[in-house]
Short mmCIF file of C-alpha atoms and ligand atoms in Angstrom, two decimals:
data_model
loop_
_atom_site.label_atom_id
_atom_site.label_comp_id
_atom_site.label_asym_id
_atom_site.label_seq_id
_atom_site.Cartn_x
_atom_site.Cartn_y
_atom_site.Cartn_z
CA UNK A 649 -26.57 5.25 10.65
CA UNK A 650 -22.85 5.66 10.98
CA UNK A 651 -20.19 3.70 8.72
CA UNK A 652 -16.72 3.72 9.58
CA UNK A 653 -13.75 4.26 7.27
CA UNK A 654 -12.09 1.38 9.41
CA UNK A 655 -12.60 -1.77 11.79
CA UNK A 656 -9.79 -1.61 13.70
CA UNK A 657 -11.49 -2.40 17.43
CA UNK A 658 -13.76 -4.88 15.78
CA UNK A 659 -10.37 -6.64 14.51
CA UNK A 660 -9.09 -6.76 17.85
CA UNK A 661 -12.18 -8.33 19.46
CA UNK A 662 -12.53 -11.11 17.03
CA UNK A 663 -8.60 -12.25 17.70
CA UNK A 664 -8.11 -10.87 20.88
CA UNK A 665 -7.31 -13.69 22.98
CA UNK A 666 -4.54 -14.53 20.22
CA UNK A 667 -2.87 -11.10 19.80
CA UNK A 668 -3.17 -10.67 23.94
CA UNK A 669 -1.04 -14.17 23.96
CA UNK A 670 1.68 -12.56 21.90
CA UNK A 671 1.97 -9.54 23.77
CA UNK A 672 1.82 -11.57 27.02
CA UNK A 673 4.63 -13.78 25.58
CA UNK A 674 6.73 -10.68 24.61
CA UNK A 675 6.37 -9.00 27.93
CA UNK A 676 7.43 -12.02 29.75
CA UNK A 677 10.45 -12.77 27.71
CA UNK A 678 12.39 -9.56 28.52
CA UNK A 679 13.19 -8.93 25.18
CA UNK A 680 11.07 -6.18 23.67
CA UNK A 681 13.48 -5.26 20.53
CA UNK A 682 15.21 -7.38 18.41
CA UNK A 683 14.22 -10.30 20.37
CA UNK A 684 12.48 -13.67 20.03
CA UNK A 685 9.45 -12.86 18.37
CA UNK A 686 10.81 -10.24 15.73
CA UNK A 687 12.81 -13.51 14.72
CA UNK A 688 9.53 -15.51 14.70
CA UNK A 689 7.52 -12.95 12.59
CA UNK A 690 10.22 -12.16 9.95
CA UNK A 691 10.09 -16.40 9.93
CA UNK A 692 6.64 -16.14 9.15
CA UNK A 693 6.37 -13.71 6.66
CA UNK A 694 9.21 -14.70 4.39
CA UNK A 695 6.87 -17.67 4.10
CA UNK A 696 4.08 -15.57 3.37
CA UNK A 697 6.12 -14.50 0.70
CA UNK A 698 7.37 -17.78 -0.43
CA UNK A 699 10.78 -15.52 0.19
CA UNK A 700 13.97 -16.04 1.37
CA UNK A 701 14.14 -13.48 3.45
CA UNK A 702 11.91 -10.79 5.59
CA UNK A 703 13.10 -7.78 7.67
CA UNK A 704 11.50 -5.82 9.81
CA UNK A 705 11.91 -2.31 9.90
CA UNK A 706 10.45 0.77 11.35
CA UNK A 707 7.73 1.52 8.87
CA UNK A 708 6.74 1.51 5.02
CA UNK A 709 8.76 4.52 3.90
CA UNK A 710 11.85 2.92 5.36
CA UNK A 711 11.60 0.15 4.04
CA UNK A 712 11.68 1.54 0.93
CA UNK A 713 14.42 3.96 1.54
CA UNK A 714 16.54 1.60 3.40
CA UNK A 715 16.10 -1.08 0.38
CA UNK A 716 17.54 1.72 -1.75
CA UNK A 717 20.58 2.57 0.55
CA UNK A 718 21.11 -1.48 0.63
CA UNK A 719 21.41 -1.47 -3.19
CA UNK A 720 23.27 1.59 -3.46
CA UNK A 721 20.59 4.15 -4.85
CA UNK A 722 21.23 7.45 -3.93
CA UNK A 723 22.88 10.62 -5.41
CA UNK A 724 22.94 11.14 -9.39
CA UNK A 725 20.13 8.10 -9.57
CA UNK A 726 17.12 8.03 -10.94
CA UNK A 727 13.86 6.03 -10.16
CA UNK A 728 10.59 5.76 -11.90
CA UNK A 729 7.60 5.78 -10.30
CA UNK A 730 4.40 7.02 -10.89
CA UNK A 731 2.46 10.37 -9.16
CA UNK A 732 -0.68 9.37 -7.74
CA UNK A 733 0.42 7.60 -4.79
CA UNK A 734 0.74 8.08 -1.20
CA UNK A 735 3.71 10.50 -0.90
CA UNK A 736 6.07 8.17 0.48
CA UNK A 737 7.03 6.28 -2.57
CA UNK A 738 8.93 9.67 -3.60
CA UNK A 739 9.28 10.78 -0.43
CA UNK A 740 11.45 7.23 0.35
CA UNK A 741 13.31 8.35 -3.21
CA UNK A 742 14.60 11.42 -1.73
CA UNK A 743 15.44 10.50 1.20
CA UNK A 744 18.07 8.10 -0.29
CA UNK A 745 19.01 11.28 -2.33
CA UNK A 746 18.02 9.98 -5.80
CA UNK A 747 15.73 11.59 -8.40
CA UNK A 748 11.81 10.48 -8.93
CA UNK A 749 11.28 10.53 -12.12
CA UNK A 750 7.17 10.46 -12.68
CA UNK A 751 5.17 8.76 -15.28
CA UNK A 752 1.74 8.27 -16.11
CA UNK A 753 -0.69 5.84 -14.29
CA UNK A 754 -2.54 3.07 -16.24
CA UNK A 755 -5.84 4.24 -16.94
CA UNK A 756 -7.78 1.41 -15.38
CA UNK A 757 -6.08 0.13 -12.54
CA UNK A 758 -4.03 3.95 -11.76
CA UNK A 759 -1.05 1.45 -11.25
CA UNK A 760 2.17 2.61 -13.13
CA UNK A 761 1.99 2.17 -16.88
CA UNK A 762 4.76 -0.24 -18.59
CA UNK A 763 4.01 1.52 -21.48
CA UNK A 764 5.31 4.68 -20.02
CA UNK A 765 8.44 3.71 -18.74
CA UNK A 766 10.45 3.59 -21.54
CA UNK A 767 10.69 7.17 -22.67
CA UNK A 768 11.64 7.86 -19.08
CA UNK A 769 14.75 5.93 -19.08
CA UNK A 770 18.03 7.43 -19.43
CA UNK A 771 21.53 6.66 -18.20
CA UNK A 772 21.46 7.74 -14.77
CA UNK A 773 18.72 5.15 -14.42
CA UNK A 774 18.54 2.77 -11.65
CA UNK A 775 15.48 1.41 -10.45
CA UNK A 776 11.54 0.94 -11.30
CA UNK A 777 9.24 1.81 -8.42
CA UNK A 778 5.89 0.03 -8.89
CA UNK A 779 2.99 0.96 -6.67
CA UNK A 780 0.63 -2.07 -5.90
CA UNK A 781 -2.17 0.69 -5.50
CA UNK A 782 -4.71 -0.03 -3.67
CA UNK A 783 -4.44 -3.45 -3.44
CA UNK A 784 -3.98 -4.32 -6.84
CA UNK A 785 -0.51 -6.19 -8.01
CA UNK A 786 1.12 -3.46 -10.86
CA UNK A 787 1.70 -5.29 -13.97
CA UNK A 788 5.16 -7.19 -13.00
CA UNK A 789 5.75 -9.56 -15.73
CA UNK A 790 5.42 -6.40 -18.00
CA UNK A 791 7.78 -4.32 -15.62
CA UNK A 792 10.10 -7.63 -15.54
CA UNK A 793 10.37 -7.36 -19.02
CA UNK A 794 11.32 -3.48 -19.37
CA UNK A 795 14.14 -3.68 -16.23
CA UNK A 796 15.54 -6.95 -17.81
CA UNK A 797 16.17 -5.31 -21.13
CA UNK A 798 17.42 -2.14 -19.34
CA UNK A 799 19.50 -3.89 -16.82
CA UNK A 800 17.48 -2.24 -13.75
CA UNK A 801 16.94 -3.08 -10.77
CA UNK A 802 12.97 -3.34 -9.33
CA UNK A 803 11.44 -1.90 -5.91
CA UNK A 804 7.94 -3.13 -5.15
CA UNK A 805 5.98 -0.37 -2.83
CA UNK A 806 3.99 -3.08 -1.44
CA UNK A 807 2.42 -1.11 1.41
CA UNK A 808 -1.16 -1.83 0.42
CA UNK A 809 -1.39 -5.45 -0.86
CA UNK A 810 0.05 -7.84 1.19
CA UNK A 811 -1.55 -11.35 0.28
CA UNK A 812 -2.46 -10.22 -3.62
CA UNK A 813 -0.88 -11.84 -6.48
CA UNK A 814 -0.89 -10.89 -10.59
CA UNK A 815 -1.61 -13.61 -13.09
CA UNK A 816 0.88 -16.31 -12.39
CA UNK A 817 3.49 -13.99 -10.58
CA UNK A 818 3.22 -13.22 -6.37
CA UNK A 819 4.83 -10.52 -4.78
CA UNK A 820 8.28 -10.26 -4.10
CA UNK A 821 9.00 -12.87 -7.34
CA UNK A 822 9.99 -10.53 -10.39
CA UNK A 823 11.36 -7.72 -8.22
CA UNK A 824 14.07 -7.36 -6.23
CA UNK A 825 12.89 -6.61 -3.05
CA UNK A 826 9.20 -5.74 -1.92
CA UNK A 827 8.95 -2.79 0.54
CA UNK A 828 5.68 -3.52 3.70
CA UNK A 829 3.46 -0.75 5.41
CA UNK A 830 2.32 -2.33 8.74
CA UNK A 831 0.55 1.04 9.69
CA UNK A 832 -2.49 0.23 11.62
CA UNK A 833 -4.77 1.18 8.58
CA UNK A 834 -2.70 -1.35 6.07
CA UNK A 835 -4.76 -4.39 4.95
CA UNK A 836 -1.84 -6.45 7.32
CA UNK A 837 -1.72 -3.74 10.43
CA UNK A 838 0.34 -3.23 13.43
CA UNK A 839 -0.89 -0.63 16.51
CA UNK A 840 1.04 1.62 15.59
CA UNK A 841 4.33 1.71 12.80
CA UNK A 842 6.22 -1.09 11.30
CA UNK A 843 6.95 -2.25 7.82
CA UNK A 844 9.17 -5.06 6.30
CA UNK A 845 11.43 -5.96 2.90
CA UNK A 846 10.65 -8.85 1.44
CA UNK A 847 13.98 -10.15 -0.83
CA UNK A 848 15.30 -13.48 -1.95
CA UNK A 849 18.49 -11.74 -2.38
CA UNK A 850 21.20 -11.99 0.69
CA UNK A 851 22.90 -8.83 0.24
CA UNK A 852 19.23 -6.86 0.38
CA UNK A 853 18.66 -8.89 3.84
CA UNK A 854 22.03 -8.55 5.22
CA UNK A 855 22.72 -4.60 4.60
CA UNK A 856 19.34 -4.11 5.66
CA UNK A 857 19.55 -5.55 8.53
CA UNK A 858 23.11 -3.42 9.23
CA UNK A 859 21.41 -0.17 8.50
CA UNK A 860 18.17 -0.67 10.36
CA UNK A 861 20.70 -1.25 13.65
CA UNK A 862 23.41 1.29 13.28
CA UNK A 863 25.02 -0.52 11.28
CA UNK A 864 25.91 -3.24 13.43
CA UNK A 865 25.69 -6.99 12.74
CA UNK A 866 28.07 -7.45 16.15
CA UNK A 867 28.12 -6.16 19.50
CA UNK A 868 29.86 -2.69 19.54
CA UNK A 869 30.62 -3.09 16.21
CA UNK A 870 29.38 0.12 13.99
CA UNK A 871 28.95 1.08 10.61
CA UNK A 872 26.95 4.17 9.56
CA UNK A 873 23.52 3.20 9.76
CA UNK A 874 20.73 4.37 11.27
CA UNK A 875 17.54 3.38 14.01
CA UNK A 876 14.36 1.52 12.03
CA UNK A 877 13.45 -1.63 13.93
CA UNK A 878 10.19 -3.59 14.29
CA UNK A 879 10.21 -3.65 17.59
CA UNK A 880 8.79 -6.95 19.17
CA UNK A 881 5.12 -5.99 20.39
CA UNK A 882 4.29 -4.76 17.01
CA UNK A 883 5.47 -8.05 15.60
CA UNK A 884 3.53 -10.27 17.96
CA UNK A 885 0.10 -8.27 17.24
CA UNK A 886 1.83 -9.00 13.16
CA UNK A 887 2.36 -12.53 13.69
CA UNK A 888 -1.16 -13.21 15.38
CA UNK A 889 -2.65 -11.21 11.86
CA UNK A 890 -0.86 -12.78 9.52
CA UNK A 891 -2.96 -16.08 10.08
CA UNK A 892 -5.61 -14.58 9.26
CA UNK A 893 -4.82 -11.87 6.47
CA UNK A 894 -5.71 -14.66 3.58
CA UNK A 895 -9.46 -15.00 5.05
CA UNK A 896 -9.60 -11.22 5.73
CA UNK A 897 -8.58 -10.08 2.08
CA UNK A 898 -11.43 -12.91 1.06
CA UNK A 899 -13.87 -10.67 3.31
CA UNK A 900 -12.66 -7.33 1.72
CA UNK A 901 -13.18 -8.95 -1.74
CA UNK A 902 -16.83 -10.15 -1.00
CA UNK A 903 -17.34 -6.47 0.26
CA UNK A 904 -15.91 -5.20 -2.97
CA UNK A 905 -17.89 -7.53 -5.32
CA UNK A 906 -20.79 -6.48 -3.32
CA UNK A 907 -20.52 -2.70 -4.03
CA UNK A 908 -19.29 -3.02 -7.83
CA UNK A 909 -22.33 -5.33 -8.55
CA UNK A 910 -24.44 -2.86 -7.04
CA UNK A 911 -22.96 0.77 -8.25
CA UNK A 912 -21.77 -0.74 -11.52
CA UNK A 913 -24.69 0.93 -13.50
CA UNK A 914 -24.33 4.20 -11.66
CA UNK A 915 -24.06 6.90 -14.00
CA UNK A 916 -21.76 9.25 -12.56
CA UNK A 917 -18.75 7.03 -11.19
CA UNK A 918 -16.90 4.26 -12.14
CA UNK A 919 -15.75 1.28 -9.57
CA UNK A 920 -12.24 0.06 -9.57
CA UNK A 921 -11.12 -2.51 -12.35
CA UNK A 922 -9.93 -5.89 -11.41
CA UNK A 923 -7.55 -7.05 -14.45
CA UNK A 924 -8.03 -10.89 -15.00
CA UNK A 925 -6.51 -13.16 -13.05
CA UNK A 926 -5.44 -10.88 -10.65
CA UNK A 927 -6.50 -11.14 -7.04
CA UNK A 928 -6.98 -7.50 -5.65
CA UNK A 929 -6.94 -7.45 -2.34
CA UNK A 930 -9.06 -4.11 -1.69
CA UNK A 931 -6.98 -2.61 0.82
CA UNK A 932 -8.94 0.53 -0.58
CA UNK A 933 -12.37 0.97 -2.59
CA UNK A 934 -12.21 3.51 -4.85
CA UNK A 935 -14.41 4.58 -7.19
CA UNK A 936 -13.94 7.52 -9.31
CA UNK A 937 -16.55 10.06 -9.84
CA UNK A 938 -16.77 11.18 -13.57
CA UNK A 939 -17.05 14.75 -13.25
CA UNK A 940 -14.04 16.58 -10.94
CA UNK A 941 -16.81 18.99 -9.77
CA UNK A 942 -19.01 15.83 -8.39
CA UNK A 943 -15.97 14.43 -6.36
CA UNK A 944 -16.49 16.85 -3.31
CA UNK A 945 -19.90 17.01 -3.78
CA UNK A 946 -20.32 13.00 -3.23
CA UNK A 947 -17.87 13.06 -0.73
CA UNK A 948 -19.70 15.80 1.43
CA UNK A 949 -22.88 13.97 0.94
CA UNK A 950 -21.86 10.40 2.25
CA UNK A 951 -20.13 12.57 4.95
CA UNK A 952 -23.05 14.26 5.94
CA UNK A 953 -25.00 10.55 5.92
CA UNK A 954 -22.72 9.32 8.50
CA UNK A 955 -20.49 7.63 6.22
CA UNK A 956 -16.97 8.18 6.79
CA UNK A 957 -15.28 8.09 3.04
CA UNK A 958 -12.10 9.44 2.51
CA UNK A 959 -10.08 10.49 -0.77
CA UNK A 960 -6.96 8.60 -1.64
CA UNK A 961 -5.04 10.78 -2.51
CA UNK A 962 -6.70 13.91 -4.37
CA UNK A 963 -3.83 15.73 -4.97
CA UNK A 964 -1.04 13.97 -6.81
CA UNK A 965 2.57 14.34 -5.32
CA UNK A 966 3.36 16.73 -8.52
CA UNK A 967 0.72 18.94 -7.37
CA UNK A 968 1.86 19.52 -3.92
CA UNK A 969 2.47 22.76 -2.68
CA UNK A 970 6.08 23.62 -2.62
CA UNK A 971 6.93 20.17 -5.25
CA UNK A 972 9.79 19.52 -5.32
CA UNK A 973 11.44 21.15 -2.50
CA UNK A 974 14.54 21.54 -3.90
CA UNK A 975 15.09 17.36 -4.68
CA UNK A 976 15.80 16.11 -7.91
CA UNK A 977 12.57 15.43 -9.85
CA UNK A 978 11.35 15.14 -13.45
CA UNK A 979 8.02 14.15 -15.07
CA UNK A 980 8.15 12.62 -18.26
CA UNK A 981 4.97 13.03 -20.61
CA UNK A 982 1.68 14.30 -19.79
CA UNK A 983 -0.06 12.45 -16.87
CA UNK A 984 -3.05 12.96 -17.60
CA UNK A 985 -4.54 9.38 -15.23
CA UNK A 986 -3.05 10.35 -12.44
CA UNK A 987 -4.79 13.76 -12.91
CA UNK A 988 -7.60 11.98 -13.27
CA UNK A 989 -7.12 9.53 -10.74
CA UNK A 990 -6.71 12.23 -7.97
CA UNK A 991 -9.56 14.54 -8.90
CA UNK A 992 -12.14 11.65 -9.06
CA UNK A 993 -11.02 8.98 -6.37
CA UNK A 994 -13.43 8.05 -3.42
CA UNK A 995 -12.86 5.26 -0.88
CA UNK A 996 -15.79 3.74 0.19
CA UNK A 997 -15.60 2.30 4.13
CA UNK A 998 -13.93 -0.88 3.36
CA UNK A 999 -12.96 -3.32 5.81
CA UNK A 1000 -13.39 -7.17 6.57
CA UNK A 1001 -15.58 -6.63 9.18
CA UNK A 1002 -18.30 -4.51 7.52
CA UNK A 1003 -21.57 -5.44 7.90
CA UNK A 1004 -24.35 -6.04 5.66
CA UNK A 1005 -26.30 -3.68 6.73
CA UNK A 1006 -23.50 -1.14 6.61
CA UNK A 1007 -22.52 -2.16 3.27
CA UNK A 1008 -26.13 -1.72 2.06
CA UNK A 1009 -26.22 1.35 3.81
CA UNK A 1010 -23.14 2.96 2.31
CA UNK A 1011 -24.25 1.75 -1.44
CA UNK A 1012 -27.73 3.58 -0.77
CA UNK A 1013 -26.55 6.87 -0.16
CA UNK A 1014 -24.23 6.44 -2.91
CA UNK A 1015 -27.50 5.35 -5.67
CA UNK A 1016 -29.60 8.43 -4.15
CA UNK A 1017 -26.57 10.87 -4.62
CA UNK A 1018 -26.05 9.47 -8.42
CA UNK A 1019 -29.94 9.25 -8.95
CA UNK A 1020 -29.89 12.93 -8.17
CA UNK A 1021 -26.72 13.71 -9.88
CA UNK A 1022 -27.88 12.47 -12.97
CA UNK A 1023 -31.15 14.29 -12.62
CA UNK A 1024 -29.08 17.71 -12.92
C1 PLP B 1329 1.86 3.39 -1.22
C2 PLP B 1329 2.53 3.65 0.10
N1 PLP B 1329 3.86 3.70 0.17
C3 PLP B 1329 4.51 3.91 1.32
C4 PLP B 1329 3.81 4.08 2.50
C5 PLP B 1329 4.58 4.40 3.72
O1 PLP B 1329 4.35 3.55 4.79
P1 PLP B 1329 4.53 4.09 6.28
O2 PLP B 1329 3.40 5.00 6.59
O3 PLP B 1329 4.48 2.83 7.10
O4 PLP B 1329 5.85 4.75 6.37
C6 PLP B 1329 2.40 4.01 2.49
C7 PLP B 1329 1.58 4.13 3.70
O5 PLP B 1329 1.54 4.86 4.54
C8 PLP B 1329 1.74 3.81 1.26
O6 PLP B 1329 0.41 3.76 1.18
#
């Protein structure tokens, strides 16, 4: 049997007849960027949000870097963040020409650790950078707490939980802006490249919106900017998803309770931690293999079973070749959960369209692999 990593087509066919009626409406109306039904989606997901504002933007990484530009991060600042994340978070921090400073991941939920932060602060200080890895909310109120008493300001790299929330805070509420991935393999997914900021502050949504369009708010009227729009397609297949993201995160959490109850006792992994109160929205499954040396090993097994697991992301951003090409970078304090967190992680296929029988499938291979495992 084969197991996909993702359900993309299957996605499509369940809502097709809505997502065909918003591209039909977009290709009639003439206006393909900037138009109508950019308006409508940015609408629709500042509501999400329970935000003021929503802007839509080329993709993830620029909406984080733009978000910086907007609140005037760049040269001689410093943000924290955390290593074991997709390389755009730091990748975003360069490109607005600050430092990434890198600190250690919590040990259970590989989000950034508040506890870390601290020690990493220093004058040239600007911003906090939580990840909401994997689909899990960082710990905000604790963040909150840290920026408030150092008078910083806080990016959310939302690209991976849209529809999760902490306990008692949602996204976008204790930060000042949260920063969307709309790339077709998000848990909210375009067909192709988008992203959005999320802000209830005006100057965020206004100088966004000026950089993301040359920096023009008028007609012939420029600023220096630059070219990172939604365009309208991508926010018509968006807008026909987003009614539907709160009952497709409920799938990928039935999926996930499914394989934790299940590969909970397996000896030689561990399945991701939920805190309490938090609703994790699973845009990834990732267990962790105990042993470094098993990770390949597992993952070359499930592979060879017709199961397409991936690893997200084995080698942590300080561990790149050629880190930190010549931008401004620091890591304070061992990191040793990142380490971790990259030499262990497996995704498991993980979608809201699984089936049963797949999910059954993909948590058998993984028993006989730990069942023999354990046996050497
Ligand atoms: C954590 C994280 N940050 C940023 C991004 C960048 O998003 P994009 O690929 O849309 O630029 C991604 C996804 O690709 C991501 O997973």
């Amino acid at each position: 049997m084969d197991v996909a990593f993702y359900g993309h087509t299957r996605q499509y066919h369940n809502i097709q007849s809505e997502i065909d009626a918003n591209i039909r409406e977009v290709l009639e109306s003439g206006q393909y960027v900037m138009g109508p039904m950019l308006k409508r989606f940015e609408k629709e997901l500042a509501a999400y949000h329970g935000a003021k504002h929503a802007v839509g933007v080329g993709n993830g990484t620029d909406a984080l870097w733009l978000t910086f530009m907007a609140l005037g991060i760049g040269p001689g600042a410093e943000c924290i963040t955390h290593p074991n994340t997709f390389f755009a978070t730091a990748e975003a921090i360069w490109i607005a020409g600050a430092t990434a400073v890198f600190v250690d991941s919590d040990p259970k939920t590989n989000c950034i650790d508040p506890a870390r932060i601290e020690a990493a602060i220093t004058p040239k200080t600007k911003a906090i950078v939580p990840v909401h890895l994997y689909g899990q909310c960082a710990d905000m109120k604790a963040i909150r707490q840290i920026a408030d008493k150092h008078g910083l300001l806080v990016v959310e790299d939302n690209a991976q939980a849209v529809g999760a929330h902490g306990d008692g805070f949602k996204i976008g509420e204790l930060s000042d802006a949260a920063c969307s991935s709309f790339i077709i393999q998000k848990n909210l997914g375009c067909f192709g490249d988008g992203g959005a900021v999320v802000t209830n502050h005006e100057k965020i949504d206004s100088e966004v919106r000026r950089l993301r369009n040359h920096g023009s708010v008028k007609r012939s009227c420029h600023s220096m900017g630059f070219n990172s729009r939604l365009d309208d397609l991508q926010a018509g297949v968006l807008s026909a998803k987003l009614k539907h993201i709160d009952q497709w995160n409920a799938l990928r959490r039935k999926w996930a309770a499914h394989y934790s109850t299940c590969l909970r006792e397996a000896r030689n992994l561990t399945v991701p931690y939920e805190v309490p109160g938090y609703h994790h929205v699973f845009h990834l499954y990732v267990i962790e293999t105990k042993k470094p040396e098993h990770r390949d090993e597992l993952l070359d097994f499930l592979n060879r079973h017709g199961i397409d697991a991936k690893c997200h992301y084995p080698i942590a951003i300080h561990r790149q070749e050629g880190y930190p090409w010549g931008k401004g970078a620091r890591i304070v304090g061992p990191v040793p959960n990142a380490d971790r967190n990259a030499a262990g992680c497996i995704s498991l296929p993980m979608f809201p369209e699984l089936t049963q029988e797949e999910a059954d499938y993909v948590i058998g291979k993984v028993l006989e692999w730990d069942h023999a495992a354990g046996a050497r």
